[in-house]
Coordinates of C-alpha atoms and ligand atoms in Angstrom, one line a residue:
X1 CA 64.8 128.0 -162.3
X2 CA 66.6 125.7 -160.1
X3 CA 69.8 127.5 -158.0
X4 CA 72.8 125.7 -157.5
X5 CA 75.1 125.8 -154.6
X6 CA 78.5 125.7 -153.4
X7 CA 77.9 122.5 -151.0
X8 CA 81.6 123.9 -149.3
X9 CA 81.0 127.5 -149.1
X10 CA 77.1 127.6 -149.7
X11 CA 78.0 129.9 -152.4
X12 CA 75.4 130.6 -155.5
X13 CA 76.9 129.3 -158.3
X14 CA 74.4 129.7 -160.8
X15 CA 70.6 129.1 -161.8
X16 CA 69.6 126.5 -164.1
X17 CA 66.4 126.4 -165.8
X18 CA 64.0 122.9 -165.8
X19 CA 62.9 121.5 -168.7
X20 CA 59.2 122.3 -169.6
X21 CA 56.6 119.1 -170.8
X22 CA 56.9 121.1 -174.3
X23 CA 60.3 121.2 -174.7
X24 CA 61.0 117.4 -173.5
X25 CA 58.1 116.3 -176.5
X26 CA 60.3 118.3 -178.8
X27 CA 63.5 116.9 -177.3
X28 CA 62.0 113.3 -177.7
X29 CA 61.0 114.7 -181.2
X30 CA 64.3 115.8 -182.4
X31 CA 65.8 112.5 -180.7
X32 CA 63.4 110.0 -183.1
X33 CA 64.0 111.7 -185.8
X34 CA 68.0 111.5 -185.1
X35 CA 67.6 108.0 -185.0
X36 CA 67.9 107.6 -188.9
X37 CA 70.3 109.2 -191.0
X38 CA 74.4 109.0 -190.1
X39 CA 73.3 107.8 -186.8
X40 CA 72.3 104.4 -188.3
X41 CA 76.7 104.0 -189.2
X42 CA 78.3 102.3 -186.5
X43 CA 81.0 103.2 -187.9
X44 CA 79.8 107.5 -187.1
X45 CA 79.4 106.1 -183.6
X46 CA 83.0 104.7 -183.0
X47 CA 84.1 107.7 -184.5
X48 CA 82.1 110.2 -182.2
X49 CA 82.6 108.4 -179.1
X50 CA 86.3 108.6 -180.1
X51 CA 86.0 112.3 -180.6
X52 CA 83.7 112.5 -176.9
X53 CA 87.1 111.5 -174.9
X54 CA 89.4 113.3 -176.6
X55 CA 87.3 116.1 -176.0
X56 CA 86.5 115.2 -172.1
X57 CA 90.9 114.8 -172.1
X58 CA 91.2 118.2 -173.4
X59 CA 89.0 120.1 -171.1
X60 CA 89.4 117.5 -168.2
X61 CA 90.8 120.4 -165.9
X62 CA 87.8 122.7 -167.0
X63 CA 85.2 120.1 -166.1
X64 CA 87.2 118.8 -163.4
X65 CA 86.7 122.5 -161.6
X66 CA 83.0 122.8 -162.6
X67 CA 82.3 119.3 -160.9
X68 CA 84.2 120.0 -157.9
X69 CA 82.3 123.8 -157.3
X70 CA 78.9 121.9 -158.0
X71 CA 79.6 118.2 -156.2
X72 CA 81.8 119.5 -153.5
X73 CA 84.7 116.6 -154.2
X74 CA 88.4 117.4 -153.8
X75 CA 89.5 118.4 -157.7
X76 CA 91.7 115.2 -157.4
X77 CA 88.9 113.2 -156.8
X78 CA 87.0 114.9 -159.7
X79 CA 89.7 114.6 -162.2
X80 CA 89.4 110.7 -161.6
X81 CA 86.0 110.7 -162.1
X82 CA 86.3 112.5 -165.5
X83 CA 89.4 109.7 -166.8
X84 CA 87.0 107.0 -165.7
X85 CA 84.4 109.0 -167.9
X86 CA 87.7 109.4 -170.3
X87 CA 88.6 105.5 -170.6
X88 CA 84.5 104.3 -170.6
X89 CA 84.2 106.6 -174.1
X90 CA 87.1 105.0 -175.4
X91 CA 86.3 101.6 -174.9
X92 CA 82.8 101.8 -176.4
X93 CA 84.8 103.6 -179.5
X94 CA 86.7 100.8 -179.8
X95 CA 83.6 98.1 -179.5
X96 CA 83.0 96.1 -182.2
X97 CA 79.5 94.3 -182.5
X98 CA 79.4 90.6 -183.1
X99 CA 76.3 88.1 -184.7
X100 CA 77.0 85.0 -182.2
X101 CA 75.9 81.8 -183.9
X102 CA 73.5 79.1 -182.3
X103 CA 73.7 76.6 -184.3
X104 CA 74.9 76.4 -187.9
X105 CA 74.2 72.9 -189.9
X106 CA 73.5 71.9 -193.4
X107 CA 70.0 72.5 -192.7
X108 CA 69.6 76.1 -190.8
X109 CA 71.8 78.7 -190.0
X110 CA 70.5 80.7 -186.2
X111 CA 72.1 83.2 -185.0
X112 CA 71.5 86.7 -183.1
X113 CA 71.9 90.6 -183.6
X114 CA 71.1 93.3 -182.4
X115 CA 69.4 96.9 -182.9
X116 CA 68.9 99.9 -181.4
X117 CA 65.9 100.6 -178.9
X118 CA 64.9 103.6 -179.6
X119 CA 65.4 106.9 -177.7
X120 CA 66.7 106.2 -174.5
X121 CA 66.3 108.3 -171.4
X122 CA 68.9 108.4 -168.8
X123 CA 68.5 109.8 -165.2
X124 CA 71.4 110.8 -163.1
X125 CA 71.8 111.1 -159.4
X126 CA 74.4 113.5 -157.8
X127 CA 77.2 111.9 -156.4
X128 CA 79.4 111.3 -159.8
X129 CA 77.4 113.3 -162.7
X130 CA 79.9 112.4 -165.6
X131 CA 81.3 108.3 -165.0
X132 CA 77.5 107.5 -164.1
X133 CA 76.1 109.6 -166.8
X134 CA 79.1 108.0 -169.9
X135 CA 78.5 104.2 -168.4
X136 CA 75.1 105.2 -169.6
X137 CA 75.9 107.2 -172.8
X138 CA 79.1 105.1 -174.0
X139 CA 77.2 101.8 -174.5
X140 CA 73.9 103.7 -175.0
X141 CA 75.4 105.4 -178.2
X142 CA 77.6 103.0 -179.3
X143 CA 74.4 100.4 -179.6
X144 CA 72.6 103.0 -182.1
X145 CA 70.2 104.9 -179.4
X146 CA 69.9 109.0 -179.1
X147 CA 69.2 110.2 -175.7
X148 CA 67.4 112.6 -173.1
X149 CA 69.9 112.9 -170.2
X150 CA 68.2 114.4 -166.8
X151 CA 71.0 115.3 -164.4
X152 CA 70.3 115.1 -161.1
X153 CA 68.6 118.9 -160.1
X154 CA 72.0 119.8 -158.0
X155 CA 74.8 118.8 -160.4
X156 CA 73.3 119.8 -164.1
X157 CA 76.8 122.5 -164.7
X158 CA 79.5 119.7 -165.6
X159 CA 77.0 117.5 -168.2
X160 CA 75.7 121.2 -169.7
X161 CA 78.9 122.0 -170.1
X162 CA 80.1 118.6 -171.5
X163 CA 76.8 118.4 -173.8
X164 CA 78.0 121.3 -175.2
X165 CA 81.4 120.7 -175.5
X166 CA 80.3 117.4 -177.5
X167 CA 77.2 118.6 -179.4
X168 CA 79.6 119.3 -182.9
X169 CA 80.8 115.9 -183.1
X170 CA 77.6 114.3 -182.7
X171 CA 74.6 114.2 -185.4
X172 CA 71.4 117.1 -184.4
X173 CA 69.1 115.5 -182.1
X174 CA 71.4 112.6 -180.6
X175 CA 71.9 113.9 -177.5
X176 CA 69.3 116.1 -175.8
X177 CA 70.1 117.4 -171.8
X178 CA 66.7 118.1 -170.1
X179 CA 67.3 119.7 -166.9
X180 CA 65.0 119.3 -163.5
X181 CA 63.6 117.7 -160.2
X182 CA 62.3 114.5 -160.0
X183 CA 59.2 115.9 -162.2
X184 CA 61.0 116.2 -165.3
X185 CA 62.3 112.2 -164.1
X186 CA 58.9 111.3 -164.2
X187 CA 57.8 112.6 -167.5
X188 CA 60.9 111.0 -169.2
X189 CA 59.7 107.5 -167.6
X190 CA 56.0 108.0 -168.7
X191 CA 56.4 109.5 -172.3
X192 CA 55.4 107.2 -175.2
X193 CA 58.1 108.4 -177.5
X194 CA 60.9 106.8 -175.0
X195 CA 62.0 103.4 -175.3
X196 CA 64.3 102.6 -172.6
X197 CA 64.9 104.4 -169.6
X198 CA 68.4 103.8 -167.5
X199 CA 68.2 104.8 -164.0
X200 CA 70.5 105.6 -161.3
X201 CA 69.7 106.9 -157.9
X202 CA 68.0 105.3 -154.6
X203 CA 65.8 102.3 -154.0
X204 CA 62.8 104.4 -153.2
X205 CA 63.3 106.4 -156.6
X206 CA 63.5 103.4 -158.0
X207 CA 60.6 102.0 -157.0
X208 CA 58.9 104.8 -158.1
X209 CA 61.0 105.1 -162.0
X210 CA 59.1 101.4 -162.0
X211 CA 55.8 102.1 -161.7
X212 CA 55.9 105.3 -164.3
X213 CA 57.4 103.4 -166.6
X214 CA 55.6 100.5 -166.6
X215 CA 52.2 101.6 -168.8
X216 CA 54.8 102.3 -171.7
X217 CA 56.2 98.9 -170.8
X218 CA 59.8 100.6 -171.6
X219 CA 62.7 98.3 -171.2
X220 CA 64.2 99.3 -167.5
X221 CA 68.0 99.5 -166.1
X222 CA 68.0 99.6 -162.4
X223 CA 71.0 100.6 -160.5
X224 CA 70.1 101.6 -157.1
X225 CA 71.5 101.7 -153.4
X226 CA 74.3 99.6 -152.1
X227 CA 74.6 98.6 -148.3
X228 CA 78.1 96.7 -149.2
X229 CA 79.2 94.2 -146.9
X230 CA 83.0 93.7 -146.2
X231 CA 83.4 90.4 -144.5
X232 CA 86.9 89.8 -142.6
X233 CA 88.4 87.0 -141.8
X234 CA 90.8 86.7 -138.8
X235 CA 93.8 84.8 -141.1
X236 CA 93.3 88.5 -143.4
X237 CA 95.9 91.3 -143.6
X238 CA 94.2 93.3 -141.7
X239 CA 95.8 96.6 -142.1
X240 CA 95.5 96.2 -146.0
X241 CA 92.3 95.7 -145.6
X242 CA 91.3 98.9 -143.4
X243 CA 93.3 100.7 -146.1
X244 CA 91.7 99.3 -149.2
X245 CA 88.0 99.8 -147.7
X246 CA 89.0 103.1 -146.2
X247 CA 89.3 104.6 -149.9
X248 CA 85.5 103.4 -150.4
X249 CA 84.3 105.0 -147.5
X250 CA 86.7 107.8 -146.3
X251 CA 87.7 109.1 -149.3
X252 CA 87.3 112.0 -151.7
X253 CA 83.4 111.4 -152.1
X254 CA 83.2 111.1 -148.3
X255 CA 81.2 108.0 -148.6
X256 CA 79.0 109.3 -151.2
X257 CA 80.0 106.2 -153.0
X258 CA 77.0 103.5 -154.2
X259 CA 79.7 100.5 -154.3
X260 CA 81.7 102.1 -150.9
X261 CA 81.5 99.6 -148.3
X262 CA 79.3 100.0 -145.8
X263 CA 79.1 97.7 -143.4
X264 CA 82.4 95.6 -142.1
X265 CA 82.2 92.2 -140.6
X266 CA 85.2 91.2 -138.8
X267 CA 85.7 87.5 -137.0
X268 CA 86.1 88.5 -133.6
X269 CA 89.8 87.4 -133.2
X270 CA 90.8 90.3 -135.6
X271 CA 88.1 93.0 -134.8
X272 CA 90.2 95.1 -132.4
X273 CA 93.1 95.1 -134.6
X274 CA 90.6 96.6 -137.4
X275 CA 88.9 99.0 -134.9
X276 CA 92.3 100.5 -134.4
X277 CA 93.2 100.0 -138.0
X278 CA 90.4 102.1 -139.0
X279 CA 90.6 104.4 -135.9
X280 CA 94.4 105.5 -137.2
X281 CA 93.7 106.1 -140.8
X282 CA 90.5 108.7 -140.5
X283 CA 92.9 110.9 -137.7
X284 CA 94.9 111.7 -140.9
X285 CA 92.0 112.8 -143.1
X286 CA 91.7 116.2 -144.1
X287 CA 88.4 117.4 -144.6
X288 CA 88.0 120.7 -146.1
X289 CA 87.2 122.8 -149.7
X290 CA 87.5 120.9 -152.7
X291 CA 89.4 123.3 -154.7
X292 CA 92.0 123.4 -151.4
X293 CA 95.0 121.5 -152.3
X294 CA 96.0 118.9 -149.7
X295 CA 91.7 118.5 -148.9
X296 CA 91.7 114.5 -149.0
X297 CA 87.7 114.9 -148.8
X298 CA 84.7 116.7 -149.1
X299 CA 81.8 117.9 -147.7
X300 CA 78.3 116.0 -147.9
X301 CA 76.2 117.0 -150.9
X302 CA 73.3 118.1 -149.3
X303 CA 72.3 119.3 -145.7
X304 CA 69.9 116.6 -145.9
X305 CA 73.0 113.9 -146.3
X306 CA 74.6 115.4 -143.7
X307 CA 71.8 115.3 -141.4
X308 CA 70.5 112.1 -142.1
X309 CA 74.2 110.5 -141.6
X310 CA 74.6 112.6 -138.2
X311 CA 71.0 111.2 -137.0
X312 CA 72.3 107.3 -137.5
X313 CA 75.2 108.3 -135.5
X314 CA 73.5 109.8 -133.1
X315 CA 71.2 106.8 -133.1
X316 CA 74.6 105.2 -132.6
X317 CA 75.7 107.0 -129.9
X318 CA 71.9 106.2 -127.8
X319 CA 72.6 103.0 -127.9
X320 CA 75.9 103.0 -126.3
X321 CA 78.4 102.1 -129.3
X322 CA 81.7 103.9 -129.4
X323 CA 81.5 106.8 -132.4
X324 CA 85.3 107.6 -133.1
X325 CA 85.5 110.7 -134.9
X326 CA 89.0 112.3 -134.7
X327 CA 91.2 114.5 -136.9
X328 CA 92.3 117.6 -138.0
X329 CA 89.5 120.6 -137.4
X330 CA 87.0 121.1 -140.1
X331 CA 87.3 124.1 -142.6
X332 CA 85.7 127.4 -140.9
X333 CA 83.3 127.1 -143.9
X334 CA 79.3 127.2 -143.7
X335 CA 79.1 123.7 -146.1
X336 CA 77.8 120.6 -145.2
X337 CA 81.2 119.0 -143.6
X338 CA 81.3 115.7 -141.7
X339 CA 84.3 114.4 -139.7
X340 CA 85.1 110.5 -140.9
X341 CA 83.4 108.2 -138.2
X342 CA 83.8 104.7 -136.8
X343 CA 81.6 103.2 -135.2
X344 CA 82.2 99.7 -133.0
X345 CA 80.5 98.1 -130.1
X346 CA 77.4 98.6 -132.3
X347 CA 74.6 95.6 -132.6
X348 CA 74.0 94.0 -136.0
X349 CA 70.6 95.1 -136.7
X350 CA 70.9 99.0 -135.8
X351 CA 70.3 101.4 -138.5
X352 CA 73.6 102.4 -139.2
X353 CA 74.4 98.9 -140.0
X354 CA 71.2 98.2 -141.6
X355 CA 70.5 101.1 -143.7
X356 CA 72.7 103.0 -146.7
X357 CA 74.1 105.6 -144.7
X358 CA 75.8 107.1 -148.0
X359 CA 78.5 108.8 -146.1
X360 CA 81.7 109.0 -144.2
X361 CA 80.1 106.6 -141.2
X362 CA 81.6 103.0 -140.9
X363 CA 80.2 100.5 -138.2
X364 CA 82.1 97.4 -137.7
X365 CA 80.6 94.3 -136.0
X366 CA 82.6 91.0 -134.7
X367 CA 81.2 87.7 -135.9
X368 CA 82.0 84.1 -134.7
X369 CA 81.1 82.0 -136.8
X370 CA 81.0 81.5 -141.0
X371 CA 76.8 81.0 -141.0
X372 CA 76.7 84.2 -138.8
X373 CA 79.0 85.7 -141.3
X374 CA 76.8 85.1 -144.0
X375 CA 73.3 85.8 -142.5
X376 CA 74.5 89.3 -141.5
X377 CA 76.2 89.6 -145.3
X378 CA 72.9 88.7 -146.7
X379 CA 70.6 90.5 -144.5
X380 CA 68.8 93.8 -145.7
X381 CA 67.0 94.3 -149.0
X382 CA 70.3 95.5 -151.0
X383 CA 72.6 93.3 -152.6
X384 CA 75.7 95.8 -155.3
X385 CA 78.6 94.1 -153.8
X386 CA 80.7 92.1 -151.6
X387 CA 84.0 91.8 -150.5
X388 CA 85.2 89.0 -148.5
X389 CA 88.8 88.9 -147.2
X390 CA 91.3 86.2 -146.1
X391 CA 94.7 84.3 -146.6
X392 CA 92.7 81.8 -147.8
X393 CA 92.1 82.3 -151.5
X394 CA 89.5 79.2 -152.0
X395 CA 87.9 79.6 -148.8
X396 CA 87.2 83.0 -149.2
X397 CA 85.4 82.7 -152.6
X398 CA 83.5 79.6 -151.3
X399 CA 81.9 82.1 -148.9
X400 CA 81.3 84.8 -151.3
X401 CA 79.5 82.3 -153.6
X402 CA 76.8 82.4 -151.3
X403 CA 76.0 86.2 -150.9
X404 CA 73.7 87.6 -153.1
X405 CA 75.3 90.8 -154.8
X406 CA 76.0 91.9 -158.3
X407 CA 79.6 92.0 -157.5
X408 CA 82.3 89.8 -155.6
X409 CA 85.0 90.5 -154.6
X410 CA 88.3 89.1 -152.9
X411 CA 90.6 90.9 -151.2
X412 CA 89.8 93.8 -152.6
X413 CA 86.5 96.6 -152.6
X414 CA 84.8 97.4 -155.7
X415 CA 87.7 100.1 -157.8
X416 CA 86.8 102.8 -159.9
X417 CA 84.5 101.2 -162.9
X418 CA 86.1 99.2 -165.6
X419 CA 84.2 99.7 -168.6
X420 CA 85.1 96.5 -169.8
X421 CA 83.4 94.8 -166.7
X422 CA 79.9 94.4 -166.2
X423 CA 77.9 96.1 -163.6
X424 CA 74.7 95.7 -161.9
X425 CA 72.4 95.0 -158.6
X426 CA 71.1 91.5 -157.4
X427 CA 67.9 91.9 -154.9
X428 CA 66.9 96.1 -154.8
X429 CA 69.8 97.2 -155.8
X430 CA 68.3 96.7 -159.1
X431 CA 68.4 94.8 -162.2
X432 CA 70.4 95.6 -165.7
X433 CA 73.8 96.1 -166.4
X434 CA 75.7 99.0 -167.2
X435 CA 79.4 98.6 -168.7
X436 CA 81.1 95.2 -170.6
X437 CA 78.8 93.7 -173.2
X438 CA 76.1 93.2 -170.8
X439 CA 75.9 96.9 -171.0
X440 CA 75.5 97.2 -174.5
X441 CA 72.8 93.9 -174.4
X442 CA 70.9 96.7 -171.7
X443 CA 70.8 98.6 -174.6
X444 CA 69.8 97.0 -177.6
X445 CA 66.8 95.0 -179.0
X446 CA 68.5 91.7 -179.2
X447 CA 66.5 89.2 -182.0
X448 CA 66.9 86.1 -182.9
X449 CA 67.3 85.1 -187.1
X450 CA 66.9 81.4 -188.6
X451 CA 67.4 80.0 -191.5
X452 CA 66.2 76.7 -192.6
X453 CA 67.3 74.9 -196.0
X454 CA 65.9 71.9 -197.4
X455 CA 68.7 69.4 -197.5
X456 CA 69.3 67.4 -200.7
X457 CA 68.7 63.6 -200.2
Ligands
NAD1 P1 67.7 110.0 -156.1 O1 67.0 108.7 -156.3 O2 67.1 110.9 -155.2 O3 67.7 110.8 -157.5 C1 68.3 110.2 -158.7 C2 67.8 110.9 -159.9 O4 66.4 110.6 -160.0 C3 67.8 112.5 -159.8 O5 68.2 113.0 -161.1 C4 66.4 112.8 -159.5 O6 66.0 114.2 -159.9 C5 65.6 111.8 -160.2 N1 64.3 111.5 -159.7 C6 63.8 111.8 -158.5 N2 62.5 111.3 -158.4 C7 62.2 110.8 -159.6 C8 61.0 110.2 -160.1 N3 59.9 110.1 -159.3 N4 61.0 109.8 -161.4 C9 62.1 109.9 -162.1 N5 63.2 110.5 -161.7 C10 63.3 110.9 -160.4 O7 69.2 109.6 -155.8 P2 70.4 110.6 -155.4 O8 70.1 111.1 -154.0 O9 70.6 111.6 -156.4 O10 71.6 109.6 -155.4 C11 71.9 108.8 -154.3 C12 71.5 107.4 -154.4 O11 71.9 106.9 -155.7 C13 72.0 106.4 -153.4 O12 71.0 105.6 -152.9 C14 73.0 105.6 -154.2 O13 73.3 104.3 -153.6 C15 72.4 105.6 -155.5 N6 73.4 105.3 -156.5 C16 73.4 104.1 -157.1 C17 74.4 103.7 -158.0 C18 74.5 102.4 -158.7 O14 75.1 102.3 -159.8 N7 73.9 101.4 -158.2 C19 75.4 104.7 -158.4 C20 75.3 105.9 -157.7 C21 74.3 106.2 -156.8

């Protein structure tokens, strides 16, 4: 049995049982054979994922509450996550598949399709259960698959309860939820009966995810840690900036966020002005409960995530940078709160800077020059996304050209995911897309057909 906790109160909410090796062979048993049947109608699939959001709409408040008691987000926060969830269902019900055509001539015809994979296992991490788990399972069911979802061993109460909420609209077998630690993650990466595996969580997890999947050879979707770089220029509006990156990075998820920026460049002209741009806007966060209206964000997950973001600003604070964290008193609760922090006068290659903090910690570091810019914006082994900000439209995207990331972005930071754009990782971030088409390429065998006629004459 696993217990899960209150990360606000510490409170016992409820205790989950893992999945045993015997019931995940009859879960991957009861997904192959779900696999034929209805489940082979795209037009069944459309129709379910359809029914999955107007179910998810119905009981948003329900799940909303759920997420928020297991996650610790404010319930405003958690609502957003579960219309993201909401409008990713509802795209992939509304996706229609398309044979693109190479080359069509008197004398062949080549085009592509696709098929499903197979069963497809899906690993969660802990920090949105439900949009990371639907930009798995919207394009995952939509291209045919059936599924073995492990939620992450702290958050299992909002996908049980969705799962079951769902299971009468979908076919026996298609979806399967096998709860547990990082053991029931690894049999789900070695089994034979799996296909594909898609998942999210850390670098080191990752790495790990690899290597048991690899003597099965399964097809492999990465998306792993984010150290996002936000790169200011001095000609930028500066205080729209600190706004738009603060709700990455001081928001609901207190930082918890894999595409929240990180890290902020600033040209040295401007980086006092940010500093106190930054400085202003965490004094007005309230941290606090979840469930407590007027909470603007939440505690850390974990003790562990609270302790290993306090050690890198402790580290901070031991080499002399200036650690700002001001605002209203914390909750007289025994969770794992954190006051917003941020962090200047800090070198480029400390750990805050260098590492994912994955938390409400935000160093800032002045740059000179454009190839400083971009050395600091391409150092470390991460590479989600990247915003770069200036007046100058063309200038800016000339400089974000040459960062390696998996998104760019321009005067703005990453948004809530758009199911109709692609996601994914460039260096260790990962590899695979989730969301778009690419997502639904992720999940299919794609093949190749030809055609060749002899041609009178
Ligand atoms: P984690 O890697 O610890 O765990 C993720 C999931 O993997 C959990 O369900 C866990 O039980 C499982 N797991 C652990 N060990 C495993 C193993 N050996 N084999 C198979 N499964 C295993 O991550 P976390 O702490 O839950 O989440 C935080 C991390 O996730 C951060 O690094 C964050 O950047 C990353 N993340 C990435 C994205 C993205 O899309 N790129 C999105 C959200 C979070």
């Amino acid at each position: 049995m696993i217990a899960i906790h209150n990360p606000a109160t510490l409170a016992h909410l409820a205790d989950v049982p893992s999945a045993t090796p015997a019931e995940i062979d009859a879960a991957v048993a009861t997904a192959q054979a779900a696999l034929d049947g209805p489940w082979q109608d795209p037009g069944v699939r459309k129709a379910a994922l359809a029914d999955i959001a107007d179910i998810m709409e119905r009981e948003t408040e329900a799940l909303a509450h759920i997420l928020t008691l297991e996650q610790g987000k404010p319930l405003a926060t958690a609502r957003m996550e579960l219309a993201t969830a909401i409008r990713i269902a509802r795209h992939y019900a509304a996706w229609d598949d398309h044979e693109p055509v190479i080359r069509d001539t008197p004398g062949e015809r080549v085009w592509t399709d696709r098929i499903p994979l197979g069963v497809a296992g899906m690993i969660v991490p802990w920090n949105f259960p439900i949009t990371i788990l639907m930009m798995k399972l919207g394009p995952g069911l939509r291209a045919g698959n059936t599924v073995l979802v492990k939620p992450s061993p702290s958050t299992p109460l909002a996908t049980l309860r969705l799962a079951e909420l769902i299971a009468p609209v979908l076919p026996v077998g298609v979806l399967n939820v096998v709860p547990g630690d990082a053991g029931v993650g690894a049999a789900l990466c070695a089994h034979p009966g799996i296909a594909k595996l898609s998942f999210t969580g850390s670098t080191p997890t990752g790495r790990r995810v690899m290597a048991s999947c690899a003597p099965t050879l399964k097809r492999l979707t990465l998306e792993l840690g984010g150290n996002d770089p936000a790169i200011v220029f001095a000609d930028a509006d500066i205080p729209a900036a600190a706004r738009r990156l603060a709700m990455t990075v001081f928001s609901g998820a207190a930082g918890q966020i894999c595409q929240a920026c990180k890290r902020v460049y600033v040209e040295r002209p401007a980086h006092a002005e940010m500093v106190a741009a930054f400085e202003e806007i965490v004094q007005g966060i309230r941290v606090g409960d979840g469930t407590d209206a007027g909470v603007m964000m939440g505690p850390l997950h974990t003790a562990g995530q609270r302790d290993f973001v306090g050690g890198l600003l402790d580290d901070a604070r031991a080499r002399k940078a200036r650690v700002f964290q001001d605002g209203p008193a914390l909750p007289d609760l025994p969770g794992h709160f954190m006051r917003p922090a941020v962090v200047s006068g800090i070198a480029a290659d400390a750990p805050l800077v260098m590492q994912e903090q994955f938390g409400p910690a935000l160093p800032i570091v002045p740059f000179d020059t454009e190839a400083e810019a971009l050395a600091m914006a391409n150092s470390g082994e991460l590479g989600l996304d990247a915003s770069v900000w200036s007046a100058d439209e063309d200038r800016a995207l000339a400089f974000a050209r040459r960062i390696r990331a998996g998104s760019l972005f321009i005067n703005t930071h990453a948004a809530p995911p758009d199911p109709e754009i692609p996601f994914g990782g460039a260096k260790q971030s990962g590899f695979g897309a989730e969301l778009g088409d690419w997502g639904i390429d992720d999940a299919s065998q794609r093949r190749v057909l030809k055609i060749e006629r002899q041609v009178a004459g």
